[in-house]
XYZ file of C-alpha atoms in Angstrom:
713
model
C -20.494 8.964 -62.292
C -23.286 10.841 -61.737
C -26.774 10.452 -62.290
C -30.343 11.055 -60.984
C -30.638 7.693 -59.019
C -29.856 5.113 -60.865
C -32.443 2.602 -62.129
C -31.034 0.006 -60.197
C -30.618 1.146 -57.260
C -34.555 2.841 -57.452
C -35.409 -0.987 -57.797
C -33.626 -2.049 -54.410
C -35.054 0.858 -52.405
C -38.744 0.320 -53.628
C -38.297 -3.454 -52.922
C -37.433 -2.219 -49.647
C -39.876 0.203 -48.620
C -42.331 -2.351 -49.830
C -41.196 -4.833 -47.163
C -41.100 -2.388 -44.504
C -44.266 -1.647 -45.024
C -45.899 -5.394 -45.259
C -43.045 -6.602 -42.093
C -46.187 -6.123 -39.287
C -47.885 -8.995 -40.927
C -45.448 -11.215 -41.783
C -43.515 -11.262 -38.341
C -45.444 -13.541 -36.131
C -43.202 -12.930 -32.995
C -40.260 -10.236 -31.668
C -37.571 -11.105 -34.818
C -34.044 -11.634 -33.112
C -31.526 -8.866 -33.514
C -27.933 -10.055 -35.670
C -25.683 -8.316 -37.258
C -22.229 -8.823 -39.030
C -19.050 -7.308 -39.333
C -17.857 -5.055 -42.365
C -14.748 -5.285 -44.307
C -14.572 -1.829 -42.595
C -14.364 -4.199 -39.107
C -17.862 -2.182 -38.279
C -21.357 -3.471 -38.190
C -22.956 -3.850 -41.211
C -23.143 -5.674 -44.493
C -19.960 -6.365 -46.639
C -18.774 -2.366 -47.335
C -21.488 -0.779 -46.544
C -22.863 0.456 -42.827
C -26.215 -0.831 -41.554
C -28.045 0.908 -38.755
C -27.295 -2.241 -36.492
C -25.405 -1.898 -32.959
C -23.165 -4.890 -31.796
C -24.330 -6.148 -28.085
C -23.783 -3.426 -25.565
C -19.851 -3.503 -24.886
C -19.103 -5.973 -27.167
C -15.427 -5.284 -28.491
C -14.267 -6.995 -31.651
C -11.323 -7.262 -33.824
C -11.405 -7.696 -37.841
C -8.700 -8.282 -40.367
C -10.437 -7.940 -43.763
C -8.491 -7.725 -47.163
C -9.380 -7.210 -50.207
C -7.690 -5.355 -53.836
C -4.858 -4.570 -51.858
C -6.418 -3.211 -48.802
C -6.302 -5.033 -45.689
C -7.641 -3.142 -42.760
C -7.025 -4.026 -39.431
C -9.940 -2.907 -37.040
C -11.280 -2.526 -33.224
C -14.430 -1.660 -32.424
C -16.356 -1.112 -29.292
C -19.832 -0.747 -29.042
C -19.316 2.065 -26.184
C -23.155 1.856 -24.933
C -26.152 0.235 -26.621
C -26.230 2.834 -29.455
C -22.686 4.241 -29.887
C -20.378 2.482 -31.598
C -16.739 3.612 -32.201
C -14.152 1.884 -34.225
C -10.160 2.649 -34.588
C -8.695 1.325 -37.915
C -5.679 0.297 -38.926
C -4.755 0.107 -43.007
C -2.045 -0.999 -45.437
C -3.158 0.266 -48.644
C -0.451 -1.260 -51.495
C 0.902 0.783 -54.045
C -0.497 3.721 -53.041
C 2.019 6.363 -52.952
C 3.280 7.533 -56.761
C 6.533 5.441 -56.176
C 4.654 2.388 -55.985
C 4.931 2.121 -52.324
C 2.064 1.074 -50.137
C 0.836 3.600 -47.595
C -0.230 2.908 -43.671
C -3.546 4.639 -42.936
C -5.148 5.317 -38.977
C -8.860 6.587 -39.187
C -11.707 6.552 -36.358
C -15.292 6.027 -36.784
C -18.741 6.754 -35.148
C -21.483 5.951 -35.093
C -24.780 6.560 -33.024
C -28.473 4.896 -33.568
C -31.146 7.353 -32.755
C -34.162 5.799 -33.208
C -34.450 1.783 -32.379
C -36.120 -0.457 -34.492
C -40.338 -0.754 -33.237
C -42.989 -3.298 -35.240
C -43.701 -0.407 -37.534
C -40.299 1.629 -37.842
C -36.953 0.450 -38.839
C -33.839 1.370 -36.637
C -31.975 4.240 -37.942
C -28.401 5.485 -37.593
C -26.132 8.242 -38.494
C -22.766 7.759 -39.025
C -18.981 9.133 -39.369
C -16.471 7.659 -41.231
C -12.966 8.333 -41.092
C -13.188 11.518 -39.441
C -9.943 12.171 -37.915
C -7.593 10.148 -40.444
C -5.721 11.368 -43.322
C -9.393 11.480 -45.029
C -8.958 8.495 -47.627
C -11.740 6.921 -46.125
C -13.689 9.925 -45.056
C -17.551 9.824 -45.247
C -21.011 9.940 -43.758
C -23.744 7.981 -43.873
C -27.949 7.798 -42.649
C -29.133 4.556 -42.499
C -32.186 2.125 -41.967
C -32.727 -1.321 -41.092
C -35.784 -3.551 -40.909
C -35.976 -6.618 -39.622
C -38.965 -7.957 -42.083
C -39.061 -11.733 -40.872
C -36.702 -13.141 -37.706
C -33.817 -14.784 -40.629
C -34.092 -11.472 -43.004
C -33.322 -7.386 -42.648
C -33.198 -5.173 -45.392
C -30.765 -1.960 -45.625
C -30.481 1.491 -47.435
C -29.191 4.425 -46.749
C -27.593 7.705 -47.819
C -24.068 8.789 -48.281
C -21.376 11.759 -48.599
C -17.994 11.287 -48.952
C -16.640 8.439 -50.164
C -20.034 6.796 -49.709
C -21.410 9.248 -51.913
C -18.937 8.879 -55.127
C -20.679 5.770 -57.149
C -24.265 7.089 -58.823
C -24.167 10.215 -57.173
C -26.611 13.524 -57.241
C -26.433 16.629 -55.904
C -26.921 16.893 -52.493
C -30.463 17.590 -50.880
C -28.813 19.123 -48.213
C -27.835 22.122 -50.196
C -31.104 23.607 -50.940
C -30.782 23.985 -46.453
C -27.549 25.836 -47.075
C -25.604 26.384 -50.341
C -22.276 25.355 -48.257
C -23.348 21.781 -48.276
C -23.726 21.788 -51.839
C -19.269 21.360 -52.542
C -16.590 18.883 -50.300
C -13.285 20.192 -50.135
C -10.937 17.063 -51.084
C -7.898 16.364 -50.088
C -6.127 16.201 -46.248
C -5.878 19.140 -44.299
C -2.195 19.702 -42.943
C -0.512 16.841 -40.891
C -4.021 14.715 -40.719
C -5.420 13.379 -37.529
C -8.078 16.413 -37.237
C -11.648 16.324 -36.986
C -12.697 18.145 -40.658
C -15.924 19.358 -39.343
C -16.270 21.208 -42.471
C -16.480 18.007 -44.152
C -19.453 16.475 -42.638
C -22.428 15.536 -45.228
C -20.913 18.033 -47.824
C -20.969 17.699 -51.340
C -22.628 15.377 -53.883
C -24.877 12.273 -51.757
C -25.251 8.855 -53.446
C -28.049 5.955 -52.072
C -26.502 2.400 -51.083
C -28.641 -0.879 -50.070
C -28.843 -4.374 -49.222
C -30.273 -7.476 -47.686
C -28.923 -10.227 -45.168
C -30.946 -13.558 -44.755
C -29.477 -15.893 -41.653
C -30.833 -19.703 -42.425
C -29.283 -20.741 -39.184
C -27.889 -19.457 -36.381
C -24.206 -19.868 -37.732
C -24.857 -18.751 -41.442
C -25.352 -15.720 -43.158
C -25.961 -14.706 -46.809
C -25.301 -10.877 -47.575
C -26.007 -8.845 -51.131
C -25.390 -5.340 -51.347
C -25.803 -2.542 -53.560
C -22.631 0.064 -52.786
C -22.116 4.016 -52.831
C -18.425 3.870 -52.859
C -16.711 4.448 -56.035
C -13.380 3.306 -55.093
C -12.079 6.436 -57.171
C -8.658 6.782 -55.602
C -7.562 2.875 -55.872
C -8.561 2.584 -59.591
C -7.816 5.391 -60.719
C -5.106 4.949 -63.935
C -1.471 5.957 -62.096
C -2.802 3.495 -59.214
C -5.287 1.084 -60.549
C -5.452 -1.075 -57.420
C -8.303 -2.985 -58.985
C -11.078 -2.608 -61.272
C -14.683 -1.672 -60.362
C -16.985 -3.228 -63.000
C -20.450 -3.334 -60.442
C -21.509 -1.671 -57.730
C -23.298 -5.307 -56.792
C -21.263 -7.552 -53.477
C -22.144 -10.470 -52.168
C -20.991 -12.274 -49.225
C -21.443 -15.460 -46.766
C -20.480 -15.233 -42.928
C -20.162 -18.474 -41.177
C -19.557 -18.312 -37.408
C -16.536 -20.839 -36.054
C -17.717 -20.595 -32.905
C -19.612 -17.831 -30.220
C -16.150 -15.081 -30.691
C -14.925 -16.062 -33.929
C -16.759 -15.548 -37.312
C -14.931 -16.025 -40.982
C -16.663 -14.062 -43.995
C -15.814 -13.980 -48.134
C -17.017 -12.198 -50.616
C -17.431 -11.584 -54.495
C -16.887 -7.402 -54.850
C -17.058 -5.294 -57.290
C -17.528 -7.912 -60.177
C -13.715 -8.676 -60.194
C -12.455 -9.171 -56.562
C -12.635 -12.023 -53.944
C -12.281 -10.555 -50.174
C -12.007 -12.372 -47.344
C -12.194 -11.367 -43.407
C -12.371 -12.655 -39.771
C -13.524 -11.230 -36.913
C -12.903 -12.235 -33.209
C -15.100 -10.736 -30.352
C -15.270 -10.915 -26.749
C -17.503 -9.179 -24.305
C -16.424 -7.455 -21.040
C -19.991 -7.755 -19.448
C -19.609 -11.931 -20.298
C -16.883 -13.890 -18.356
C -15.042 -15.879 -20.353
C -15.504 -19.020 -18.340
C -18.404 -19.816 -17.245
C -18.735 -20.295 -13.051
C -15.881 -19.180 -10.905
C -12.982 -21.169 -9.440
C -12.959 -19.350 -6.400
C -12.483 -21.389 -3.083
C -14.938 -22.251 -0.591
C -15.567 -19.441 1.803
C -15.369 -19.397 5.508
C -18.517 -20.102 6.489
C -19.852 -17.255 9.246
C -19.492 -18.555 12.896
C -22.656 -18.046 14.924
C -22.444 -17.215 18.521
C -24.837 -18.823 21.238
C -26.334 -16.110 23.030
C -24.900 -16.565 26.098
C -21.790 -15.798 25.166
C -21.578 -12.568 24.146
C -21.048 -10.949 27.296
C -18.323 -13.125 28.236
C -15.430 -10.680 28.734
C -12.881 -13.641 30.120
C -10.513 -13.627 27.209
C -9.525 -9.805 28.006
C -7.870 -11.096 31.015
C -6.102 -13.992 29.392
C -1.909 -12.405 28.572
C -1.879 -13.832 25.583
C -4.897 -13.693 23.961
C -3.564 -10.278 21.515
C -1.202 -13.141 20.411
C -3.583 -16.046 20.185
C -6.079 -13.722 17.840
C -3.473 -12.407 15.527
C -1.684 -15.687 14.180
C -5.599 -16.999 14.193
C -6.291 -14.292 11.777
C -2.555 -14.851 9.885
C -3.721 -17.824 9.625
C -6.883 -17.508 8.056
C -5.841 -14.889 6.114
C -2.964 -16.300 4.437
C -5.251 -19.324 3.233
C -7.268 -17.020 1.337
C -4.244 -15.130 -0.286
C -4.273 -12.185 2.085
C -2.117 -10.965 4.874
C -2.029 -9.204 7.935
C -0.536 -6.252 8.513
C -1.997 -5.124 12.309
C -4.676 -5.938 14.547
C -6.193 -4.251 17.200
C -8.999 -5.516 19.710
C -10.998 -3.901 22.398
C -13.821 -6.149 24.742
C -15.902 -4.973 22.028
C -14.054 -3.604 18.892
C -11.938 -5.568 16.153
C -10.045 -4.064 13.518
C -8.127 -5.691 11.232
C -5.616 -4.328 8.800
C -4.884 -6.202 5.537
C -3.079 -6.673 2.288
C -5.243 -7.864 -0.715
C -3.250 -9.912 -2.775
C -5.900 -12.370 -5.057
C -9.140 -10.728 -4.933
C -9.356 -8.493 -7.632
C -13.132 -7.115 -5.753
C -12.124 -5.022 -2.268
C -15.710 -6.247 -1.976
C -14.527 -10.043 -1.961
C -11.770 -9.622 0.168
C -13.496 -7.543 2.733
C -16.968 -10.038 2.793
C -13.998 -13.093 3.531
C -12.302 -11.189 5.950
C -15.081 -10.512 8.066
C -16.373 -13.978 8.105
C -12.934 -15.043 9.395
C -13.194 -12.882 11.639
C -16.259 -14.273 12.914
C -14.795 -17.336 13.566
C -11.609 -15.925 15.011
C -12.964 -13.264 17.332
C -14.264 -13.698 20.976
C -17.795 -13.841 21.640
C -17.524 -10.313 22.873
C -16.795 -8.099 19.927
C -19.780 -7.629 18.066
C -18.307 -4.454 15.649
C -15.685 -5.464 12.997
C -13.824 -3.012 11.035
C -11.669 -3.936 7.822
C -8.664 -1.594 6.649
C -7.368 -2.244 3.296
C -3.602 -1.386 3.062
C -2.093 -0.584 -0.521
C 1.385 -0.052 -1.099
C 1.569 1.379 2.485
C -1.538 3.692 2.090
C -4.534 2.569 4.076
C -7.248 2.962 1.729
C -10.451 2.844 3.456
C -11.838 1.911 6.818
C -15.243 -0.782 6.204
C -16.937 -1.577 9.713
C -19.641 -4.275 9.739
C -21.663 -5.388 12.637
C -20.772 -9.100 13.351
C -25.002 -9.727 14.184
C -25.347 -8.171 11.214
C -23.297 -10.960 9.309
C -24.574 -13.897 11.387
C -28.183 -12.817 10.743
C -27.785 -11.778 6.514
C -25.445 -14.692 5.625
C -28.392 -16.800 4.003
C -31.203 -14.181 3.534
C -32.518 -13.398 -0.142
C -30.970 -9.845 -1.285
C -28.356 -10.544 1.320
C -25.311 -8.737 -0.784
C -27.422 -5.175 -1.100
C -28.737 -5.866 2.691
C -25.568 -6.052 3.810
C -24.370 -2.961 1.905
C -26.673 -0.784 3.472
C -25.472 -1.680 7.430
C -22.302 -1.241 6.357
C -19.903 2.331 6.977
C -17.885 2.434 4.406
C -15.366 5.561 6.000
C -12.357 6.909 5.563
C -8.999 5.098 7.176
C -8.299 8.274 9.610
C -12.000 6.789 11.113
C -10.192 3.703 12.072
C -7.193 5.040 14.621
C -4.041 5.351 14.452
C -2.519 2.359 12.991
C -1.298 -0.228 15.275
C 2.479 -1.714 14.677
C 2.660 -3.586 12.130
C 2.635 -8.186 12.922
C 6.384 -9.248 13.962
C 8.868 -10.267 10.779
C 6.463 -8.040 8.150
C 9.354 -5.560 7.636
C 11.721 -5.054 6.108
C 10.406 -7.609 3.813
C 12.159 -8.454 0.292
C 11.009 -10.693 -2.503
C 12.175 -10.829 -6.541
C 10.515 -12.496 -9.787
C 12.629 -13.932 -13.305
C 10.705 -14.043 -16.131
C 9.856 -14.054 -20.026
C 8.121 -10.617 -21.139
C 7.001 -9.273 -24.225
C 7.144 -5.568 -25.524
C 5.400 -4.491 -29.151
C 5.313 -1.487 -30.862
C 2.559 -0.700 -33.421
C 2.116 1.650 -36.799
C 5.583 2.247 -37.671
C 5.168 2.637 -41.000
C 8.187 0.845 -41.777
C 7.517 -2.429 -39.137
C 3.730 -1.704 -38.406
C 3.767 -4.522 -35.649
C 7.322 -4.880 -34.012
C 7.828 -7.786 -31.317
C 10.178 -8.335 -28.617
C 10.733 -11.150 -26.273
C 13.304 -11.600 -23.384
C 13.534 -11.834 -19.733
C 13.399 -9.532 -17.266
C 14.547 -9.837 -13.373
C 12.497 -7.645 -11.093
C 12.892 -7.342 -7.285
C 10.815 -4.963 -4.360
C 12.567 -4.776 -0.975
C 9.876 -3.063 1.522
C 11.942 -1.023 4.102
C 8.177 -0.179 6.321
C 4.721 0.526 5.265
C 4.652 2.820 2.077
C 8.863 2.996 1.772
C 10.159 0.955 -0.785
C 12.900 -0.318 -2.995
C 12.155 -1.692 -6.290
C 13.994 -2.055 -10.087
C 13.450 -4.011 -13.211
C 16.276 -5.272 -15.180
C 15.733 -6.841 -19.214
C 17.275 -8.492 -21.555
C 16.067 -9.012 -25.209
C 16.590 -12.497 -26.824
C 14.548 -11.825 -29.574
C 13.097 -9.901 -31.724
C 12.453 -6.886 -34.448
C 12.353 -3.474 -32.782
C 15.905 -3.262 -32.299
C 17.488 -2.155 -35.643
C 19.238 1.529 -35.197
C 16.583 4.459 -36.171
C 18.425 7.343 -36.182
C 17.149 10.644 -35.183
C 13.639 11.088 -34.588
C 13.473 14.109 -36.910
C 11.124 16.218 -34.575
C 10.351 19.993 -34.772
C 10.109 20.180 -31.352
C 12.209 18.264 -28.569
C 12.312 14.742 -28.965
C 11.059 13.825 -25.839
C 9.662 10.678 -27.390
C 9.955 10.151 -30.517
C 13.511 8.854 -30.024
C 11.948 6.322 -28.108
C 13.518 3.970 -30.530
C 16.892 5.039 -29.365
C 15.932 3.092 -26.545
C 15.342 -0.202 -27.907
C 18.068 -0.495 -30.039
C 20.704 0.816 -27.623
C 19.098 -0.737 -24.492
C 20.335 -4.034 -24.125
C 20.202 -5.193 -21.527
C 17.773 -2.430 -19.789
C 17.362 -1.007 -16.171
C 14.086 -0.389 -16.974
C 13.126 0.951 -13.585
C 14.811 2.207 -10.748
C 13.122 4.037 -7.855
C 12.912 4.597 -4.166
C 9.240 5.391 -3.258
C 7.206 6.518 -0.591
C 3.007 6.143 -0.451
C 1.373 7.940 3.189
C -1.995 9.071 4.116
C -1.303 12.572 4.836
C -4.562 13.247 6.771
C -8.140 12.940 6.577
C -9.270 12.219 3.199
C -5.243 13.184 1.994
C -2.764 11.331 0.128
C 0.860 11.415 -0.498
C 3.426 9.868 -2.595
C 7.438 10.578 -3.140
C 8.861 8.584 -5.804
C 12.882 9.102 -6.776
C 15.760 7.101 -9.575
C 14.957 6.098 -12.732
C 11.437 6.458 -13.256
C 11.013 5.218 -16.225
C 13.224 3.602 -19.079
C 13.629 7.296 -20.695
C 13.742 9.448 -17.774
C 14.762 9.842 -13.924
C 14.358 12.259 -10.869
C 11.929 13.039 -9.309
C 8.311 13.035 -8.537
C 5.637 14.095 -5.775
C 1.919 14.231 -5.948
C -0.619 15.118 -3.721
C -4.137 13.328 -3.851
C -7.450 14.946 -2.229
C -10.488 11.818 -2.689
C -12.790 11.506 0.059
C -13.707 7.843 0.687
C -17.661 8.840 0.116
C -17.116 11.247 -2.750
C -17.061 10.747 -6.802
C -14.798 13.981 -7.291
C -10.690 13.519 -7.191
C -8.122 16.316 -7.090
C -4.310 15.454 -7.613
C -1.449 17.971 -8.326
C 1.688 16.559 -9.329
C 5.183 18.285 -10.486
C 8.440 16.589 -11.030
C 11.681 16.991 -12.160
C 12.665 14.491 -15.018
C 16.162 14.651 -17.043
C 16.575 12.178 -20.187
C 18.284 9.123 -19.606
C 21.305 7.642 -21.953
C 20.046 5.874 -24.589
C 21.523 2.464 -23.652
C 19.157 2.699 -20.438
C 22.083 1.922 -17.137
C 22.868 4.404 -15.341
C 23.615 7.788 -17.656
C 21.561 11.242 -18.382
C 21.605 13.419 -20.804
C 21.958 17.357 -21.354
C 17.841 17.411 -21.273
C 15.887 18.285 -18.309
C 12.661 20.112 -16.869
C 10.005 20.629 -14.225
C 6.503 19.074 -15.427
C 3.862 19.148 -13.276
C -0.069 18.617 -13.587
C -3.349 19.699 -12.019
C -5.707 16.909 -11.859
C -9.606 15.754 -11.800
C -11.040 12.807 -11.669
C -14.984 11.568 -11.578
C -16.504 8.231 -11.398
C -20.062 8.809 -12.652
C -22.921 6.898 -11.527
C -23.722 4.441 -14.498
C -19.951 3.086 -14.566
C -18.659 5.872 -16.965
C -15.667 7.364 -15.422
C -13.444 10.628 -16.528
C -10.521 12.223 -15.953
C -8.561 16.027 -16.782
C -5.165 16.473 -16.326
C -3.963 20.524 -17.000
C -0.818 21.577 -16.738
C 3.078 21.138 -18.182
C 4.502 17.919 -20.544
C 8.067 16.971 -20.860
C 8.596 18.972 -23.974
C 7.671 22.055 -22.431
C 4.706 22.168 -23.370
C 1.086 23.748 -21.880
C -2.034 22.735 -22.118
C -4.542 19.683 -21.253
C -5.479 16.026 -21.670
C -8.649 14.514 -21.777
C -9.809 11.213 -20.868
C -13.083 9.280 -20.710
C -13.503 5.030 -19.614
C -16.311 2.723 -19.212
C -16.090 0.318 -15.809
C -17.074 -2.602 -16.035
C -17.359 -4.062 -12.418
C -15.463 -7.091 -13.240
C -12.408 -5.083 -13.732
C -12.537 -4.411 -17.449
C -12.012 -0.536 -18.503
C -12.294 0.443 -22.145
C -11.537 4.380 -23.401
C -9.418 7.058 -24.963
C -8.199 10.493 -24.422
C -6.767 13.619 -26.454
C -4.542 15.938 -25.581
C -4.222 19.263 -26.691
C -1.623 22.057 -26.228
C 0.421 24.744 -27.407
C 2.775 22.875 -29.663
C 0.746 24.043 -33.497
C -0.881 20.847 -35.296
C 2.182 21.363 -37.980
C 4.947 21.240 -35.400
C 3.354 17.988 -33.721
C 3.520 16.378 -37.231
C 1.493 13.635 -38.361
C -1.748 13.291 -36.510
C -1.570 16.516 -35.540
C -2.401 15.783 -31.602
C -1.951 13.314 -28.934
C -4.950 10.806 -28.641
C -5.532 6.952 -28.508
C -7.766 4.278 -26.775
C -6.710 2.072 -23.833
C -7.828 -1.019 -22.392
C -7.691 -2.754 -18.774
C -8.242 -6.637 -18.929
C -8.630 -8.423 -15.794
C -6.580 -11.612 -15.795
C -9.534 -13.830 -13.724
C -11.874 -12.823 -17.094
C -10.428 -15.817 -18.815
C -8.805 -18.100 -15.813
C -11.998 -18.091 -13.570
C -9.850 -18.106 -10.690
C -9.375 -15.326 -8.573
C -6.595 -12.815 -9.368
C -5.502 -9.075 -8.936
C -3.216 -9.307 -12.115
C -4.674 -6.572 -14.674
C -3.064 -6.487 -18.108
C -3.243 -2.748 -19.217
C -2.220 -1.415 -23.395
C -2.123 1.682 -24.415
C -2.478 2.250 -28.654
C -1.408 5.391 -30.077
C -1.432 6.129 -33.777
C 1.515 7.608 -33.405
C 3.549 8.377 -30.541
C 4.645 12.212 -31.107
C 6.713 14.849 -28.740
C 3.772 17.162 -27.998
C 1.296 15.838 -24.972
C 4.404 13.551 -23.382
C 3.325 12.887 -20.173
C 6.016 11.186 -17.203
C 5.326 7.704 -16.699
C 5.655 7.392 -12.858
C 4.787 4.146 -11.068
C 2.222 3.955 -8.656
C 0.323 7.099 -9.625
C -2.542 7.221 -5.953
C -5.627 7.846 -7.657
C -5.597 4.398 -8.860
C -4.086 3.078 -5.678
C -6.649 4.102 -3.407
C -10.256 4.357 -5.474
C -10.759 0.641 -5.729
C -11.489 0.890 -2.066
C -13.759 3.939 -2.128
C -17.502 3.866 -1.922
C -18.783 4.246 -5.473
C -15.966 1.253 -6.749
C -16.947 -0.828 -3.584
C -21.126 -0.431 -3.769
C -20.813 -1.262 -7.323
C -18.747 -4.388 -6.604
C -20.381 -5.701 -3.318
C -22.669 -8.950 -5.131
C -18.973 -10.225 -4.507
C -19.372 -9.763 -0.677
C -20.526 -13.068 -0.204
C -18.827 -15.109 -3.101
């Protein structure tokens, strides 16, 4: 299927070029930016990409089907210019025995030129750049909004996108190595195939979209994908009669879109896309209860110290703060007063934002504390660890409560320091320790990407309990009983070429019912200013028991944190009761954490993993002030790609989703999930609850500054 250009496509590009030239005379006002998602789950037309991106931070899930292929794609608008996607596809009758093929792939697209009055937006993209290569392709594409409701697109593609009506790669004039493209999969897949990028024959593609209403869009495109693999004689998934595709898209609501297509002259396709944006709350407004107002002091009472001679004054102040904090879903841990200062130690059980908890605590202190007390210090306590000390002048609260820009004005007058600045902690309030809590409720456990069962789900009941003996010292455990599900079939040995430290996980699922998923004793504590420590022992997770120790250096005002963790781990019996297997190992990591100024967070862990391999894990997350996090990671160790197996190295994407985003009411509950294309044994790390960095960082300066707008909420 090779020609010089192809007459139909040349006519399309001539028309497109003419429209781009005359666009400034047609567009009276700034055009609206509209976009839809393709069958590949990326912003584009139908099967072809555009140079458009989604709204910043938009998270989209697309299910697209045609011609025996079902594609499920998660796409994240990483920043206004960069788009990333992870795709899991099922292709019917792909293998030589007629069985289906399950494929994982990653895409990246970068828009390096924004659209202007005269110029189109221009983007460069990599499709399936770290997978098996079935969908592998690269492209350079331009899109121009010629009038608010019409956009045109033209581009050049390589790989799959350069397989129909192709011509000699123009880059080969720069270097002969661009002339040919290596075909087939390298090794076990999952590697970044740099030596394929923009190589081999190229082809042109293009299309047009028309949006007559805010909900309805029509699209037409000329595809440069020949679908060679799908239409070969021994596979014949569908017949490709034409390069032209046509489609209609209809917005079912603000977060759901349905699409229908006529494809390649012979097929009908459908797609459904769901979107949400971490920057935009699902519930408009908030359901927080009205905060306690600041109680201003009378000038004549500022020097009244009579309360200091009252014998029961400490008891009255303690009980008053206990009552007020409980009404706001917080717990008073301890309290200390002097004639001019008051320090309260609190547990925040309700507010995801530490700044909001501090703001409410400070206002309650203005109600409960005698008028002579001018300085308020609030020390948050998390798992027994004093994470920071926030000091506020009472007169600033009184003056700024209703002032314009009061959040920023309050922040610059607030001191955020180490908990040691507040002095040695006083004794906890009465009846706080020991404390026993328990809960019984449902659980849902999922497994993804197993070729024999791509999405497996178990549901059941979980009994969890904590016994807090003293500040930072806690016994905890969890017991699960499966009620129903499809994760219980006995899979047999893993077949791994290295120690099966994770690939035998299905055996734990099959044989562990009921299962003790966790049974630990842990102690977290402040070691010294800027230093925190943790010791955890017991059944640390469903697959391993042992002991974990950790030391973290994290100054309150610093963006940098450094940690050291050393673990002794022994593999548990598959039934997840009290027995152990023979395999044990000492693992450990040195970790560096850095909080960038633009809501990006990086983490690097270097050390020894569960299979005895040595290497490093690199992680990068975008974090939002409302508690959302979206990111990814990759681990490289001395296990070779061949020994690692399919996927070549450990990698994945991860999410943290705050419940308050969807319910509007304050809650500290956060759902976290990690999605790996494959679970293998190389680069596997022990899952230890309560690691220190996440325990302390929410109340440090960078995090508090980013969320300080909630201080007066």
